[in-house]
Amino acid sequence: MKPAPLADRLDGLLFFPVTAFGPDGGLDLDAFRAHVRSGIEAGAAAVFACCGTGEFHALTPEEFHACVAAAVAEAAGRVPVVAGAGYGTAVAVQYARLAEDAGADGLLALPPYLVVADQEGLLRHYTALAAATSLDVIVYQRDNAVLTPASVVRLARVDGVIGLKDGVGDLDLMQRIVSTVRRELPGREFLYFNGLPTAELTGLAYRGIGVTLYSSAVFCFAPDIALAFHRALNSGDDDTVNRLLDGFYVPLVELRNQGRGYAVSLVKAGVRLAGFGVGEVRGPLSEPDASHVEQLAALIERGRALLPEPKPKPERGAVGGAGAADAAEVGGAGS
């Protein structure tokens, strides 16, 4: 049976697994598959393999193909797998075709390498990438690849381009993009993602302009905290949102900002703290300071202490008991 379109399947918390390396620095597919499997079983809505957190920049084409194929095998159709594709147009197209061959469901188009292109150049780049395979494409704007509202409208008209992931954090720009696409392309279903390094920190602000999809680095090492925040954000439980922001996410961002590359290396250290032997980061990144890893471990404990207490289920047979409660759960399952 043919799966539903990718855009219809991206409904929930998005998981960006780290890429596992062994003691010799080589790819460790068994550890990677265990990490991916755990994330899916914890409730990830999609797996974004070999993207920023997954050290796309450090993978050979052969390793990239092997990792994407491993993620696809672990997902086994339960959730979609989206793969990163970056560098210049010709190389990005090669990675896109490797991802398609490995069975991916879509592509996350990472910014082109090093150069600062104008809007026309960026549009040619993403249009060529979308035309290279049958995979749907999400464009990741950040750093040297920031689009104007008019350019996003043009991208939204390109066959295969289904959404925009924002790693800039300019809410004025994002509001103008959302409004312009809505006005110029009425009825067009176009997805928007909060792609900042710790997206939860700006979740309330992005929710205000209608952007509710986001990638969670915290999900890699503390899925219980990430999922509790996601449920609270989407249900309007702002008390829980603010409690987790103040006690966990803001201190996490302050810790992340203490080292270069910590958006990847500190996350990978967190995955090791969670019991997965995913190894160290590859150069040019460095491992985080040991004291910062200790602070991360303490912060995870603090975050878990802030989680809402699970509501006890009524005993079966009580008035309004298990049958009603179970039905309410089924009807109320969300995100």
Short mmCIF file of N, CA and C in Angstrom, two decimals, residues 211-282:
data_model
loop_
_atom_site.label_atom_id
_atom_site.label_comp_id
_atom_site.label_asym_id
_atom_site.label_seq_id
_atom_site.Cartn_x
_atom_site.Cartn_y
_atom_site.Cartn_z
N VAL A 211 3.08 28.45 13.66
CA VAL A 211 4.12 27.45 13.39
C VAL A 211 4.23 26.54 14.60
N THR A 212 3.75 25.31 14.47
CA THR A 212 3.73 24.37 15.60
C THR A 212 4.65 23.18 15.41
N LEU A 213 5.12 22.93 14.20
CA LEU A 213 6.06 21.83 13.96
C LEU A 213 7.46 22.29 14.34
N TYR A 214 8.20 21.41 15.01
CA TYR A 214 9.58 21.77 15.34
C TYR A 214 10.43 20.52 15.57
N SER A 215 11.72 20.72 15.43
CA SER A 215 12.67 19.66 15.71
C SER A 215 13.18 19.82 17.13
N SER A 216 13.31 18.72 17.85
CA SER A 216 13.71 18.76 19.25
C SER A 216 15.01 18.01 19.46
N ALA A 217 16.08 18.75 19.74
CA ALA A 217 17.35 18.10 20.07
C ALA A 217 17.24 17.38 21.41
N VAL A 218 16.43 17.92 22.32
CA VAL A 218 16.26 17.30 23.64
C VAL A 218 15.67 15.90 23.51
N PHE A 219 14.83 15.69 22.50
CA PHE A 219 14.24 14.37 22.31
C PHE A 219 15.32 13.29 22.15
N CYS A 220 16.49 13.67 21.64
CA CYS A 220 17.57 12.70 21.45
C CYS A 220 18.00 12.04 22.75
N PHE A 221 18.00 12.82 23.85
CA PHE A 221 18.54 12.29 25.10
C PHE A 221 17.55 12.29 26.26
N ALA A 222 16.45 13.02 26.13
CA ALA A 222 15.43 13.03 27.19
C ALA A 222 14.05 13.12 26.54
N PRO A 223 13.62 12.07 25.86
CA PRO A 223 12.35 12.13 25.13
C PRO A 223 11.16 12.38 26.04
N ASP A 224 11.23 11.94 27.30
CA ASP A 224 10.11 12.19 28.21
C ASP A 224 9.91 13.68 28.46
N ILE A 225 11.01 14.42 28.62
CA ILE A 225 10.91 15.86 28.83
C ILE A 225 10.40 16.53 27.55
N ALA A 226 10.97 16.14 26.42
CA ALA A 226 10.59 16.74 25.13
C ALA A 226 9.12 16.51 24.82
N LEU A 227 8.64 15.30 25.06
CA LEU A 227 7.24 14.98 24.76
C LEU A 227 6.29 15.69 25.72
N ALA A 228 6.67 15.80 26.99
CA ALA A 228 5.82 16.52 27.95
C ALA A 228 5.68 17.99 27.55
N PHE A 229 6.79 18.58 27.11
CA PHE A 229 6.74 19.97 26.66
C PHE A 229 5.87 20.09 25.41
N HIS A 230 6.04 19.18 24.48
CA HIS A 230 5.28 19.21 23.22
C HIS A 230 3.79 19.09 23.49
N ARG A 231 3.41 18.18 24.38
CA ARG A 231 1.99 18.03 24.71
C ARG A 231 1.44 19.30 25.35
N ALA A 232 2.22 19.87 26.26
CA ALA A 232 1.77 21.08 26.94
C ALA A 232 1.64 22.25 25.98
N LEU A 233 2.60 22.38 25.09
CA LEU A 233 2.58 23.49 24.13
C LEU A 233 1.37 23.39 23.21
N ASN A 234 1.08 22.19 22.73
CA ASN A 234 -0.01 22.02 21.77
C ASN A 234 -1.39 21.98 22.43
N SER A 235 -1.44 21.74 23.72
CA SER A 235 -2.73 21.69 24.41
C SER A 235 -3.06 23.01 25.11
N GLY A 236 -2.12 23.96 25.06
CA GLY A 236 -2.36 25.24 25.73
C GLY A 236 -2.08 25.21 27.22
N ASP A 237 -1.36 24.18 27.69
CA ASP A 237 -0.99 24.09 29.11
C ASP A 237 0.27 24.94 29.33
N ASP A 238 0.08 26.26 29.34
CA ASP A 238 1.22 27.16 29.40
C ASP A 238 1.89 27.16 30.77
N ASP A 239 1.20 26.71 31.81
CA ASP A 239 1.85 26.59 33.11
C ASP A 239 2.99 25.58 33.05
N THR A 240 2.71 24.42 32.44
CA THR A 240 3.76 23.40 32.29
C THR A 240 4.84 23.89 31.34
N VAL A 241 4.44 24.52 30.25
CA VAL A 241 5.41 25.07 29.30
C VAL A 241 6.37 26.02 30.02
N ASN A 242 5.84 26.95 30.77
CA ASN A 242 6.69 27.94 31.43
C ASN A 242 7.54 27.33 32.54
N ARG A 243 6.99 26.34 33.23
CA ARG A 243 7.78 25.66 34.26
C ARG A 243 8.99 24.96 33.65
N LEU A 244 8.79 24.29 32.52
CA LEU A 244 9.90 23.61 31.86
C LEU A 244 10.86 24.60 31.20
N LEU A 245 10.32 25.70 30.68
CA LEU A 245 11.19 26.72 30.12
C LEU A 245 12.11 27.29 31.19
N ASP A 246 11.53 27.70 32.30
CA ASP A 246 12.30 28.38 33.33
C ASP A 246 13.29 27.44 34.03
N GLY A 247 12.86 26.20 34.26
CA GLY A 247 13.68 25.30 35.05
C GLY A 247 14.59 24.39 34.25
N PHE A 248 14.30 24.23 32.94
CA PHE A 248 15.11 23.29 32.15
C PHE A 248 15.63 23.91 30.86
N TYR A 249 14.74 24.40 30.01
CA TYR A 249 15.17 24.79 28.66
C TYR A 249 16.05 26.04 28.65
N VAL A 250 15.70 27.06 29.44
CA VAL A 250 16.56 28.26 29.46
C VAL A 250 17.94 27.92 30.02
N PRO A 251 18.06 27.18 31.15
CA PRO A 251 19.39 26.78 31.59
C PRO A 251 20.13 25.91 30.58
N LEU A 252 19.38 25.08 29.83
CA LEU A 252 20.02 24.25 28.81
C LEU A 252 20.64 25.13 27.72
N VAL A 253 19.91 26.13 27.27
CA VAL A 253 20.44 27.02 26.24
C VAL A 253 21.65 27.79 26.76
N GLU A 254 21.59 28.21 28.01
CA GLU A 254 22.74 28.91 28.60
C GLU A 254 23.96 27.99 28.66
N LEU A 255 23.74 26.71 28.95
CA LEU A 255 24.83 25.74 28.95
C LEU A 255 25.33 25.49 27.53
N ARG A 256 24.39 25.33 26.59
CA ARG A 256 24.78 25.10 25.19
C ARG A 256 25.63 26.25 24.65
N ASN A 257 25.34 27.46 25.08
CA ASN A 257 26.06 28.62 24.57
C ASN A 257 27.46 28.77 25.14
N GLN A 258 27.86 27.88 26.03
CA GLN A 258 29.19 27.97 26.63
C GLN A 258 30.28 27.34 25.77
N GLY A 259 29.90 26.67 24.68
CA GLY A 259 30.91 26.07 23.83
C GLY A 259 30.51 26.08 22.38
N ARG A 260 31.47 26.25 21.50
CA ARG A 260 31.20 26.18 20.07
C ARG A 260 30.89 24.74 19.67
N GLY A 261 29.90 24.59 18.81
CA GLY A 261 29.53 23.26 18.35
C GLY A 261 28.71 22.46 19.33
N TYR A 262 28.33 23.08 20.47
CA TYR A 262 27.58 22.35 21.48
C TYR A 262 26.18 21.96 21.02
N ALA A 263 25.66 22.63 20.00
CA ALA A 263 24.35 22.23 19.48
C ALA A 263 24.40 20.80 18.95
N VAL A 264 25.60 20.31 18.65
CA VAL A 264 25.78 18.91 18.24
C VAL A 264 26.49 18.10 19.32
N SER A 265 27.65 18.59 19.78
CA SER A 265 28.48 17.78 20.68
C SER A 265 27.85 17.59 22.05
N LEU A 266 27.16 18.62 22.58
CA LEU A 266 26.53 18.47 23.89
C LEU A 266 25.31 17.54 23.78
N VAL A 267 24.61 17.61 22.65
CA VAL A 267 23.49 16.69 22.43
C VAL A 267 24.01 15.25 22.37
N LYS A 268 25.11 15.06 21.68
CA LYS A 268 25.66 13.70 21.58
C LYS A 268 26.12 13.20 22.94
N ALA A 269 26.67 14.09 23.75
CA ALA A 269 27.04 13.70 25.12
C ALA A 269 25.80 13.31 25.90
N GLY A 270 24.69 14.02 25.68
CA GLY A 270 23.44 13.67 26.34
C GLY A 270 22.94 12.30 25.93
N VAL A 271 23.10 11.95 24.67
CA VAL A 271 22.70 10.63 24.19
C VAL A 271 23.54 9.55 24.87
N ARG A 272 24.83 9.81 25.06
CA ARG A 272 25.68 8.86 25.80
C ARG A 272 25.21 8.74 27.25
N LEU A 273 24.84 9.88 27.87
CA LEU A 273 24.31 9.83 29.24
C LEU A 273 23.06 8.97 29.32
N ALA A 274 22.28 8.94 28.22
CA ALA A 274 21.06 8.13 28.19
C ALA A 274 21.34 6.65 27.98
N GLY A 275 22.63 6.29 27.82
CA GLY A 275 22.99 4.88 27.74
C GLY A 275 23.29 4.34 26.36
N PHE A 276 23.36 5.23 25.36
CA PHE A 276 23.63 4.77 24.00
C PHE A 276 25.10 5.03 23.66
N GLY A 277 25.77 3.99 23.17
CA GLY A 277 27.19 4.10 22.84
C GLY A 277 27.39 4.68 21.45
N VAL A 278 27.09 5.97 21.30
CA VAL A 278 27.14 6.60 19.97
C VAL A 278 28.48 7.22 19.66
N GLY A 279 29.44 7.14 20.59
CA GLY A 279 30.77 7.65 20.33
C GLY A 279 30.85 9.17 20.40
N GLU A 280 32.00 9.68 19.96
CA GLU A 280 32.27 11.11 20.02
C GLU A 280 31.94 11.77 18.68
N VAL A 281 31.97 13.09 18.67
CA VAL A 281 31.77 13.83 17.43
C VAL A 281 33.04 13.73 16.58
N ARG A 282 32.85 13.89 15.29
CA ARG A 282 33.99 13.93 14.37
C ARG A 282 34.47 15.37 14.19
#
